[in-house]
Coordinates of C-alpha atoms in Angstrom, one line a residue:
X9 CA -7.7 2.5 -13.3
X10 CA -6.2 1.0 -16.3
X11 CA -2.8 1.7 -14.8
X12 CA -2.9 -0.3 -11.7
X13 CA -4.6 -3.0 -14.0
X14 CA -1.3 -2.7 -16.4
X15 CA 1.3 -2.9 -13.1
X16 CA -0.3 -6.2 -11.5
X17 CA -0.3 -7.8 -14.8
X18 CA 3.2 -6.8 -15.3
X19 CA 4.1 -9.3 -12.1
X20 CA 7.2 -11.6 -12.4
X21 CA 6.9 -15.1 -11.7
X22 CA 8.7 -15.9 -8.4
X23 CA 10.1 -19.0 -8.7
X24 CA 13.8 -19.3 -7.3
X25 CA 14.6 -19.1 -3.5
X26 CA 16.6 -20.3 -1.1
X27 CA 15.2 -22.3 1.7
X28 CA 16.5 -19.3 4.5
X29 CA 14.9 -16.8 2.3
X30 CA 12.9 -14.1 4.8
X31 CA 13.4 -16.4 7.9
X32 CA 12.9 -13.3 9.5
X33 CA 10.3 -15.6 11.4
X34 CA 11.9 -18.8 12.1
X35 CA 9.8 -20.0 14.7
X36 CA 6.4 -19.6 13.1
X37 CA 5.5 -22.7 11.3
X38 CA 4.1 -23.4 7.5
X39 CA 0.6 -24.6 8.8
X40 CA 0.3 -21.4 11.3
X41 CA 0.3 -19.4 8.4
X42 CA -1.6 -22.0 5.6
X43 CA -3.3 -23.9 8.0
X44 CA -4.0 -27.8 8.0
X45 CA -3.4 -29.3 5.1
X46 CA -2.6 -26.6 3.0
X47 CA -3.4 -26.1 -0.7
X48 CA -5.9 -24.9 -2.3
X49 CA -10.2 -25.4 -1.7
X50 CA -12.9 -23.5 -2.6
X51 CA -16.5 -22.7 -0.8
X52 CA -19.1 -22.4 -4.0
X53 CA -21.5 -20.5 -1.8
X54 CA -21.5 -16.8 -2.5
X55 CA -22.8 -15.4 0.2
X56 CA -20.6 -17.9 2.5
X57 CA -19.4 -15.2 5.5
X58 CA -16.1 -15.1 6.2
X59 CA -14.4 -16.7 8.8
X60 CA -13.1 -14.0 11.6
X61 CA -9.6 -14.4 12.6
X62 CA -11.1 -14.3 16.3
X63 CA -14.2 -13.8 17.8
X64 CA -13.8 -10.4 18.0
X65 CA -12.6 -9.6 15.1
X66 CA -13.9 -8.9 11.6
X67 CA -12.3 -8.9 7.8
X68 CA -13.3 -5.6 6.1
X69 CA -13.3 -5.9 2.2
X70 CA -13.6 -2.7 0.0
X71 CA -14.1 -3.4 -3.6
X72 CA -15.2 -1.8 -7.5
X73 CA -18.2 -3.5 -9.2
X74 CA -19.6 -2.4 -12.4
X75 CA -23.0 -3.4 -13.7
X76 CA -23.5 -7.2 -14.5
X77 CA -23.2 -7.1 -18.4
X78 CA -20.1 -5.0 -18.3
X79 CA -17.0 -6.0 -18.7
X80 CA -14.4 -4.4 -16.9
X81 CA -11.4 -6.0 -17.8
X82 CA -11.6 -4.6 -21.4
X83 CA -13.3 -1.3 -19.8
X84 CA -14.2 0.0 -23.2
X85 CA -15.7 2.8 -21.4
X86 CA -13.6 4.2 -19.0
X87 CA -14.4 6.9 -17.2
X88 CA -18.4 6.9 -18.9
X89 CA -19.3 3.4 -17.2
X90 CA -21.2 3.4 -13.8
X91 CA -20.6 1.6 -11.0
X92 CA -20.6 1.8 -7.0
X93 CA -17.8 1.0 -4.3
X94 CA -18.7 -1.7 -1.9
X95 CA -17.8 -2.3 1.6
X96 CA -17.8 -6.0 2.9
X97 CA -17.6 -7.0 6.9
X98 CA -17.2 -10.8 6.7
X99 CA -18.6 -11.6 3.1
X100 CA -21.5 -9.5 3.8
X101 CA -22.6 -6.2 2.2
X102 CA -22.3 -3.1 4.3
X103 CA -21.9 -0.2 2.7
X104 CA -23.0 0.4 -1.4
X105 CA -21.6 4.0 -3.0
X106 CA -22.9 5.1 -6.5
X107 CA -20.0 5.9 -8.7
X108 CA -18.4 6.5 -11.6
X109 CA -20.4 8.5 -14.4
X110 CA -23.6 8.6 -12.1
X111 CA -22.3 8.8 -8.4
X112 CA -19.7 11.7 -6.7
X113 CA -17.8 8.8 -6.3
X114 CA -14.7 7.3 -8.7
X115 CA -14.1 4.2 -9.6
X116 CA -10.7 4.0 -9.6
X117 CA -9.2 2.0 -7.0
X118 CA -6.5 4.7 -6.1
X119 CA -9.4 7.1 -5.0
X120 CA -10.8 5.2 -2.0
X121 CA -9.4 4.0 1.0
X122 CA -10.1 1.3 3.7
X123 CA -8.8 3.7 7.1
X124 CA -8.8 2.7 10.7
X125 CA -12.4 0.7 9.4
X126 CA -13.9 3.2 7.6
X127 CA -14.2 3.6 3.9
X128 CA -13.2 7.0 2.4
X129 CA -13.3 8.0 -1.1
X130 CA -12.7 11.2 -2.6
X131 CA -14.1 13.0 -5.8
X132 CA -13.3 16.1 -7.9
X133 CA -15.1 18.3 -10.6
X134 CA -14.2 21.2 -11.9
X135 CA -14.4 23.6 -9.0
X136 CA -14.1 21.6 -6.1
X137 CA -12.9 18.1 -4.0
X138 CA -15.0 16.3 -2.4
X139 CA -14.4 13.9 0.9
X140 CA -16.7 11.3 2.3
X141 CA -16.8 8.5 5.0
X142 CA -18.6 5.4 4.6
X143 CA -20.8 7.6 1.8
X144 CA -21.3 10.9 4.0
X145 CA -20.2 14.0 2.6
X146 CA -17.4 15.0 5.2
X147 CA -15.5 18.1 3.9
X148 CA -15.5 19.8 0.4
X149 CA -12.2 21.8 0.1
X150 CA -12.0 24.9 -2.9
X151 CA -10.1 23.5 -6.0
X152 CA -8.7 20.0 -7.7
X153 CA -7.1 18.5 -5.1
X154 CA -6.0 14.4 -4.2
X155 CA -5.4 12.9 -1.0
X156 CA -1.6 11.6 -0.1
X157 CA -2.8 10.9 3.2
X158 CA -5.3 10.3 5.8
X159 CA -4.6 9.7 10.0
X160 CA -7.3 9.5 12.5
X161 CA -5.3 10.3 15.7
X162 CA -6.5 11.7 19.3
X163 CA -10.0 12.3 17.9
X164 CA -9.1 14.3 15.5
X165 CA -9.0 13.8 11.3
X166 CA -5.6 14.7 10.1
X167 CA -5.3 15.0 6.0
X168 CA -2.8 15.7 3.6
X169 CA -3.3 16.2 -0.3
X170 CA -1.8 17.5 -3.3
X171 CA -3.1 20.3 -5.8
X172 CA -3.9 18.5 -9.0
X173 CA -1.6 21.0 -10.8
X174 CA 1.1 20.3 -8.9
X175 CA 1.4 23.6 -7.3
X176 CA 1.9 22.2 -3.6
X177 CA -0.3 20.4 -1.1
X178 CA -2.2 21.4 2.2
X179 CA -2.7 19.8 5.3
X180 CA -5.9 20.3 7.1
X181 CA -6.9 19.1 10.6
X182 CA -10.8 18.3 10.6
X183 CA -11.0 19.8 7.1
X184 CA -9.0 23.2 8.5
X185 CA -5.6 24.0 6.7
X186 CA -3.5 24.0 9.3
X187 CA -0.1 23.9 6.5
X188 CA -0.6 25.6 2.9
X189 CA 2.5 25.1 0.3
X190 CA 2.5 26.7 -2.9
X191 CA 5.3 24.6 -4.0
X192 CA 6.0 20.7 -3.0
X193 CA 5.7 16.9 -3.9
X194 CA 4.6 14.6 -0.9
X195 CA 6.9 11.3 -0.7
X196 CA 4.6 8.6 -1.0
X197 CA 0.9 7.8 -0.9
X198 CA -1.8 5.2 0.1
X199 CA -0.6 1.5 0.0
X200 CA 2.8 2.3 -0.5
X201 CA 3.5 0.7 3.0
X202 CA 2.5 -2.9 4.4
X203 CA 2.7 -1.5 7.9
X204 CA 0.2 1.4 7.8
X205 CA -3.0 2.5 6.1
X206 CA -2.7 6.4 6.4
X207 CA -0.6 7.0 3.5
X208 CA 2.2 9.9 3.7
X209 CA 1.0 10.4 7.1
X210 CA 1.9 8.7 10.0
X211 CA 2.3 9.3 14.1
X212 CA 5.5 9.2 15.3
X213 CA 5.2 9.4 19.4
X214 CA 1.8 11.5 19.4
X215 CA 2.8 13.9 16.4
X216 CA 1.6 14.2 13.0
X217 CA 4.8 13.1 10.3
X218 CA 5.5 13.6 6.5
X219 CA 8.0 14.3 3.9
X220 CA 8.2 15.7 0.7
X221 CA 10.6 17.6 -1.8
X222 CA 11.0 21.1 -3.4
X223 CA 12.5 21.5 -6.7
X224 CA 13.7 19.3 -9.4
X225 CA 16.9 17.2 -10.3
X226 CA 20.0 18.4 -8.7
X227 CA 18.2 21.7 -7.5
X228 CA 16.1 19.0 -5.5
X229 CA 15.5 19.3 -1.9
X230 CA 14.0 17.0 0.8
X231 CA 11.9 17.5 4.1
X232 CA 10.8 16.2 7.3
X233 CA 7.5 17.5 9.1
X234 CA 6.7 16.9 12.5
X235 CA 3.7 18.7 13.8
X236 CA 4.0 21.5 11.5
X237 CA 7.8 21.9 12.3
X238 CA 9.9 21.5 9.1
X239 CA 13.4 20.1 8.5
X240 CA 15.6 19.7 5.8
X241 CA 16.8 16.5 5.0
X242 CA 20.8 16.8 4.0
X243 CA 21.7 14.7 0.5
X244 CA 24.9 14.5 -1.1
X245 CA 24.3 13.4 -4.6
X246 CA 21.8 11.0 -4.0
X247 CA 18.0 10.3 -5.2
X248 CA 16.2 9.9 -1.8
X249 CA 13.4 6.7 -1.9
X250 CA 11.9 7.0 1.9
X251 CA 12.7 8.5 4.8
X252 CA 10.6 8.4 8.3
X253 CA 11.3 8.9 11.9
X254 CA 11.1 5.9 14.5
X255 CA 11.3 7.7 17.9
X256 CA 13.4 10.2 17.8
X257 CA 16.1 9.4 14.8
X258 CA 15.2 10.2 11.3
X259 CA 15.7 7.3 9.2
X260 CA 16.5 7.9 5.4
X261 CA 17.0 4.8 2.5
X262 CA 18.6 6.3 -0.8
X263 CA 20.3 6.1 -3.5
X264 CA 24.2 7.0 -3.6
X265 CA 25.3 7.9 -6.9
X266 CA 28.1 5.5 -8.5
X267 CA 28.0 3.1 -5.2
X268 CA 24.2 1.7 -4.4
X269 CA 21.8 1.6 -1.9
X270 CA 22.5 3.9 1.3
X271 CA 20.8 3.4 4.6
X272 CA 21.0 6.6 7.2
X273 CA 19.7 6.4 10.7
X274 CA 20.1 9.2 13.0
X275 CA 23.9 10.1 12.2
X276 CA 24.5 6.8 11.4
X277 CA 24.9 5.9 7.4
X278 CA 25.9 2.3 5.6
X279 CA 26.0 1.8 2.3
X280 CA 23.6 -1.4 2.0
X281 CA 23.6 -3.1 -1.3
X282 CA 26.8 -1.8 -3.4
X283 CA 25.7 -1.3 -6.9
X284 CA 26.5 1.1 -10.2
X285 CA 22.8 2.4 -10.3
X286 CA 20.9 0.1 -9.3
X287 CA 17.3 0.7 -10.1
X288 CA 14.6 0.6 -7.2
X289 CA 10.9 -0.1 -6.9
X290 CA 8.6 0.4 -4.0
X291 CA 11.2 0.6 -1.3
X292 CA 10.3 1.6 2.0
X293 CA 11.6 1.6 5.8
X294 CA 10.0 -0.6 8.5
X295 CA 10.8 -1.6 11.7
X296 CA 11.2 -5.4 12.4
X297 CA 11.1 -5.6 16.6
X298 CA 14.2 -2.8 17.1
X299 CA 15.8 -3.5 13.6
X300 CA 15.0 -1.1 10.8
X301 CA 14.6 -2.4 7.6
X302 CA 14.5 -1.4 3.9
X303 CA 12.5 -3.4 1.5
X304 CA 11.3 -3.4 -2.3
X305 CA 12.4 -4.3 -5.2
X306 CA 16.1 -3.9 -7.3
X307 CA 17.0 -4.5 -10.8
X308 CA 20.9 -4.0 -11.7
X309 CA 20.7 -2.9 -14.8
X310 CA 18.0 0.3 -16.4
X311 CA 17.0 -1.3 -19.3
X312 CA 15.5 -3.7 -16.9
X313 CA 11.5 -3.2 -16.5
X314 CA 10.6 -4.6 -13.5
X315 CA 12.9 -5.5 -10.7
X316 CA 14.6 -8.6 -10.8
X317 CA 14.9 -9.5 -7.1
X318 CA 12.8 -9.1 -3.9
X319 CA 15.2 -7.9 -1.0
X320 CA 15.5 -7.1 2.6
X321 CA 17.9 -5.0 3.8
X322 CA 19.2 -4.3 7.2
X323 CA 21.4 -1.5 8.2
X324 CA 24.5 -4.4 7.7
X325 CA 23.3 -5.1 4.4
X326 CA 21.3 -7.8 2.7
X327 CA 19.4 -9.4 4.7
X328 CA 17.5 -11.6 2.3
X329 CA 17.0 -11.9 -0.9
X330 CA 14.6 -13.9 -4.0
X331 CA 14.3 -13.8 -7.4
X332 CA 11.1 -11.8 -8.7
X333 CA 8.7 -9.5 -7.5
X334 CA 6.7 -9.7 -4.5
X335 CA 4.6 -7.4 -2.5
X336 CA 4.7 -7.6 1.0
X337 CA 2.6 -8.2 4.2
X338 CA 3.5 -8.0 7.8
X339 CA 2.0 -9.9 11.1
X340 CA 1.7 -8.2 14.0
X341 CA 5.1 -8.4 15.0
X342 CA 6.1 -7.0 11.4
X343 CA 7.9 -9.8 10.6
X344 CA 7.8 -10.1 6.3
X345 CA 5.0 -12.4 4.4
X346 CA 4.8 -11.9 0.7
X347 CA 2.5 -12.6 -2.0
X348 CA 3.1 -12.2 -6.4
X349 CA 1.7 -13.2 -9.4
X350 CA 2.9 -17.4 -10.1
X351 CA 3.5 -16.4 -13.8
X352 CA 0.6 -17.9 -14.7
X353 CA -3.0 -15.6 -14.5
X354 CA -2.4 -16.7 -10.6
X355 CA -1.2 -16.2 -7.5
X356 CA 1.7 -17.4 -5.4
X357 CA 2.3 -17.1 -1.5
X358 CA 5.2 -17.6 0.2
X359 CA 5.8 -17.5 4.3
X360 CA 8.8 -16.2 6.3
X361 CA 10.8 -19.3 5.0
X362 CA 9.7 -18.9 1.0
X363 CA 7.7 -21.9 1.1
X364 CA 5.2 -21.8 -1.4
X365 CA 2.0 -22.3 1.3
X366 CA -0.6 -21.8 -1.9
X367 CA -0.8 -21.1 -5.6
X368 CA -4.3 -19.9 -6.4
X369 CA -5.2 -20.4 -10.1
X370 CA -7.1 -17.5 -12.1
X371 CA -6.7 -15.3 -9.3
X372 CA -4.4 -11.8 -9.0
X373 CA -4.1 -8.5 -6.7
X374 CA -5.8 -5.8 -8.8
X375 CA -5.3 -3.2 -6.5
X376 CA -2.1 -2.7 -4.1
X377 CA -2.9 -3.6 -0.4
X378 CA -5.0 -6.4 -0.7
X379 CA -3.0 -8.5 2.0
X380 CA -3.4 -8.3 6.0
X381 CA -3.0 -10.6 8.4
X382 CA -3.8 -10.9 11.9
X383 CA -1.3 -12.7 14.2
X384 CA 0.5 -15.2 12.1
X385 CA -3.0 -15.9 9.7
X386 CA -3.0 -14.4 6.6
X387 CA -5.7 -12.8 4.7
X388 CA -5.7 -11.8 0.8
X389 CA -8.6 -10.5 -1.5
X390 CA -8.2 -11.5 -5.1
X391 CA -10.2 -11.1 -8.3
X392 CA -10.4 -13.2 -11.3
X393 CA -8.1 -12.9 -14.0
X394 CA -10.7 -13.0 -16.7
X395 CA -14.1 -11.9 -16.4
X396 CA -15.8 -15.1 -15.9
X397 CA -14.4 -16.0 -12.3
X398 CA -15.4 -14.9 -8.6
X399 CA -13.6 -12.9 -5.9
X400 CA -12.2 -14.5 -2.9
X401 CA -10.9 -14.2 0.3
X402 CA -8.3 -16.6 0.7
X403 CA -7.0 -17.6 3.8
X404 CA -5.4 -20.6 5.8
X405 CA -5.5 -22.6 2.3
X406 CA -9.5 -22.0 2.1
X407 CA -11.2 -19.7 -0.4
X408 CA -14.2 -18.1 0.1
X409 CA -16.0 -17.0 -2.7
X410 CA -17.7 -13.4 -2.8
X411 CA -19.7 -13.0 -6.2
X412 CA -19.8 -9.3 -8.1
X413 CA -19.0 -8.0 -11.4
X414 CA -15.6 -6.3 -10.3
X415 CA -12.4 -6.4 -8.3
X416 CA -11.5 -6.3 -4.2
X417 CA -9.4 -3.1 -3.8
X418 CA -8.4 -3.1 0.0
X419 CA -8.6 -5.4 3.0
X420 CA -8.3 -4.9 6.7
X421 CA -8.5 -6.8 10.0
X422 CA -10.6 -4.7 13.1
X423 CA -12.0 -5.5 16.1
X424 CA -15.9 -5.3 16.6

């Protein structure tokens, strides 16, 4: 928990940009996204609900509280503190799991997640793992095991996890292995992409898709799985940082020893961004209408900690670029929104042009996908910087205040 605590604190201020910055969305305006006005107000009223992006629509809010007279920013006792994980459909309580040192839940924000509108978590003792939905026990599986993934598809409940001592992962449909390695890393987790909840896994044309590797260093080997059937992903001295399938082409962004950022689709290859050894953060492949694109962030030099730009990169090249480090959040045409920390215990947002639409002071992401947005309105769920403030929702320049002891970990737009 501490850890993803550490890495939003770590934010960089993102202050330079130029005005064609992520005009990936030039016709959408700054009020479609901020809304009248703009800025920044505030509704006092705890319990105020949360206005729906449509009528038939709701905002879904998972969160960690602890109890009232703890404080969990210091978290002087981790892992011995009790708490529960809340879900939240417009403002309004749902769902309440006991966890932490009394409940067979954790409390760390990496071990539940906000699928397809349902809240799983997941739990492990000494003997076994534990998986529930919306706090029902739904499979226990033999063993220390931790989800990678998780992909509701054709009425079926496809998961993929890793063995907690690294000795491979299993993939089970409705809790029945249907793939059993003894060796393996899966590429990626949960919140790792702004264009999908599900993690590793993903549906590519009605079949069940991951990746991982085999081995270590230069004995390191990639692959592609596609409804059980495995492919090797061919490297030639290069650190691979995503790779995924759009329709039938296998799309692969790496790292090219000596000459920078390589992006492959299908046969395809291009080097991108040329650079010495550039080093990368959080990059991943989307697809913006029929262009595929790489984003994340870079840093030039390795003594650098945290990347120094923002960029998106298209199979040209660099598409767009900004100074600092953002995390990112698509509308439903996937076109890039971002959101960081304003360098200042706050947060900044930015639309398709880098316009700052809002800075909202005392307020930061404490968890990793805590952006969505429906159409061109944005909704983000951020938590006080010190321990003395209330959550909110924030969106179209409004806040909306949601009292508890505790931090919003996911959020999620679904129709009733």
């Amino acid at each position: 928990m501490k850890t993803a605590f550490t890495f939003f604190a770590m934010l960089l201020a993102a202050l330079a940009c130029t005005p064609e910055y992520f005009s990936l969305n030039p016709n959408v305006s700054r009020n479609a996204v901020l809304g009248e006005g703009g800025g920044h107000s505030g509704s006092s009223d705890s319990s105020a609900v949360i206005p729906p992006p449509a009528t038939d629509t709701s905002v879904l809010v998972s969160a960690v509280e602890f109890p009232e007279d703890y404080d969990w920013q210091r978290d002087t006792a981790f892992g011995q503190v009790s708490g529960k994980i809340l879900l939240l459909r417009g403002g309004v309580r749902i769902l309440e799991i006991p966890a932490g040192a009394d409940g067979k839940a954790s409390l760390d924000p990496d071990m539940h997640h906000l699928v397809d509108g349902h809240l799983y978590t997941e739990y492990s003792d000494g003997t076994g793992t534990y998986i529930s939905r919306d706090g029902e026990r739904l499979f226990t599986f033999e063993g220390r095991e931790y989800l990678r993934g998780i992909l509701p598809m054709d009425g079926h409940l496809y998961t993929l996890s890793q063995r907690r001592d690294g000795k491979g992962f299993l993939l089970r449909q409705d809790g029945e292995v249907l793939l059993d390695k003894d060796a393996g890393i899966v590429l990626k987790s949960f919140r790792d992409y702004p264009d999908r909840q599900s993690g590793a896994l993903y549906e590519n044309e009605g079949k069940v898709c991951f990746h991982y590797s085999r081995g270590t260093g230069s004995e390191r080997v990639w692959y592609s799985v596609q409804n059980l059937v495995e492919s090797q992903i061919y490297l030639y001295d290069e650190e691979l940082l995503d790779a995924r399938f759009f329709g039938d082409e296998l799309c692969v962004v790496s790292t090219a020893a000596g000459r920078g950022l390589k992006m492959t689709i299908g046969k395809r290859q291009n080097i991108v961004q040329k650079a010495a050894n550039p080093k990368m953060k959080g990059i991943c492949l989307i697809k913006n209408g029929q262009e595929i694109l790489a984003i994340g962030g870079i840093a030039f030099l390795q003594a650098d900690r945290n990347p120094r730009q923002t960029c998106v990169w298209s199979y040209s090249g660099v598409k767009a670029s900004a100074e600092g480090e953002y995390r990112f959040v698509l509308d439903g045409e996937n076109n890039v929104y971002m959101y960081g920390s304003d360098g200042n215990s706050g947060t900044e947002i930015l639309n398709g042009k880098c316009e700052r639409v809002s800075t909202i002071g005392g307020m930061t992401p404490y968890s990793r996908r805590v952006a969505a947005m429906h159409g061109t309105q944005m909704y983000l769920a951020l938590s006080p910087a010190d321990s003395s403030g209330a959550t909110v929702i924030w969106s179209r320049g409004k806040t909306t205040q949601m009292r508890l002891n505790g931090f919003l970990t996911d959020i999620d737009i679904q129709s009733d």
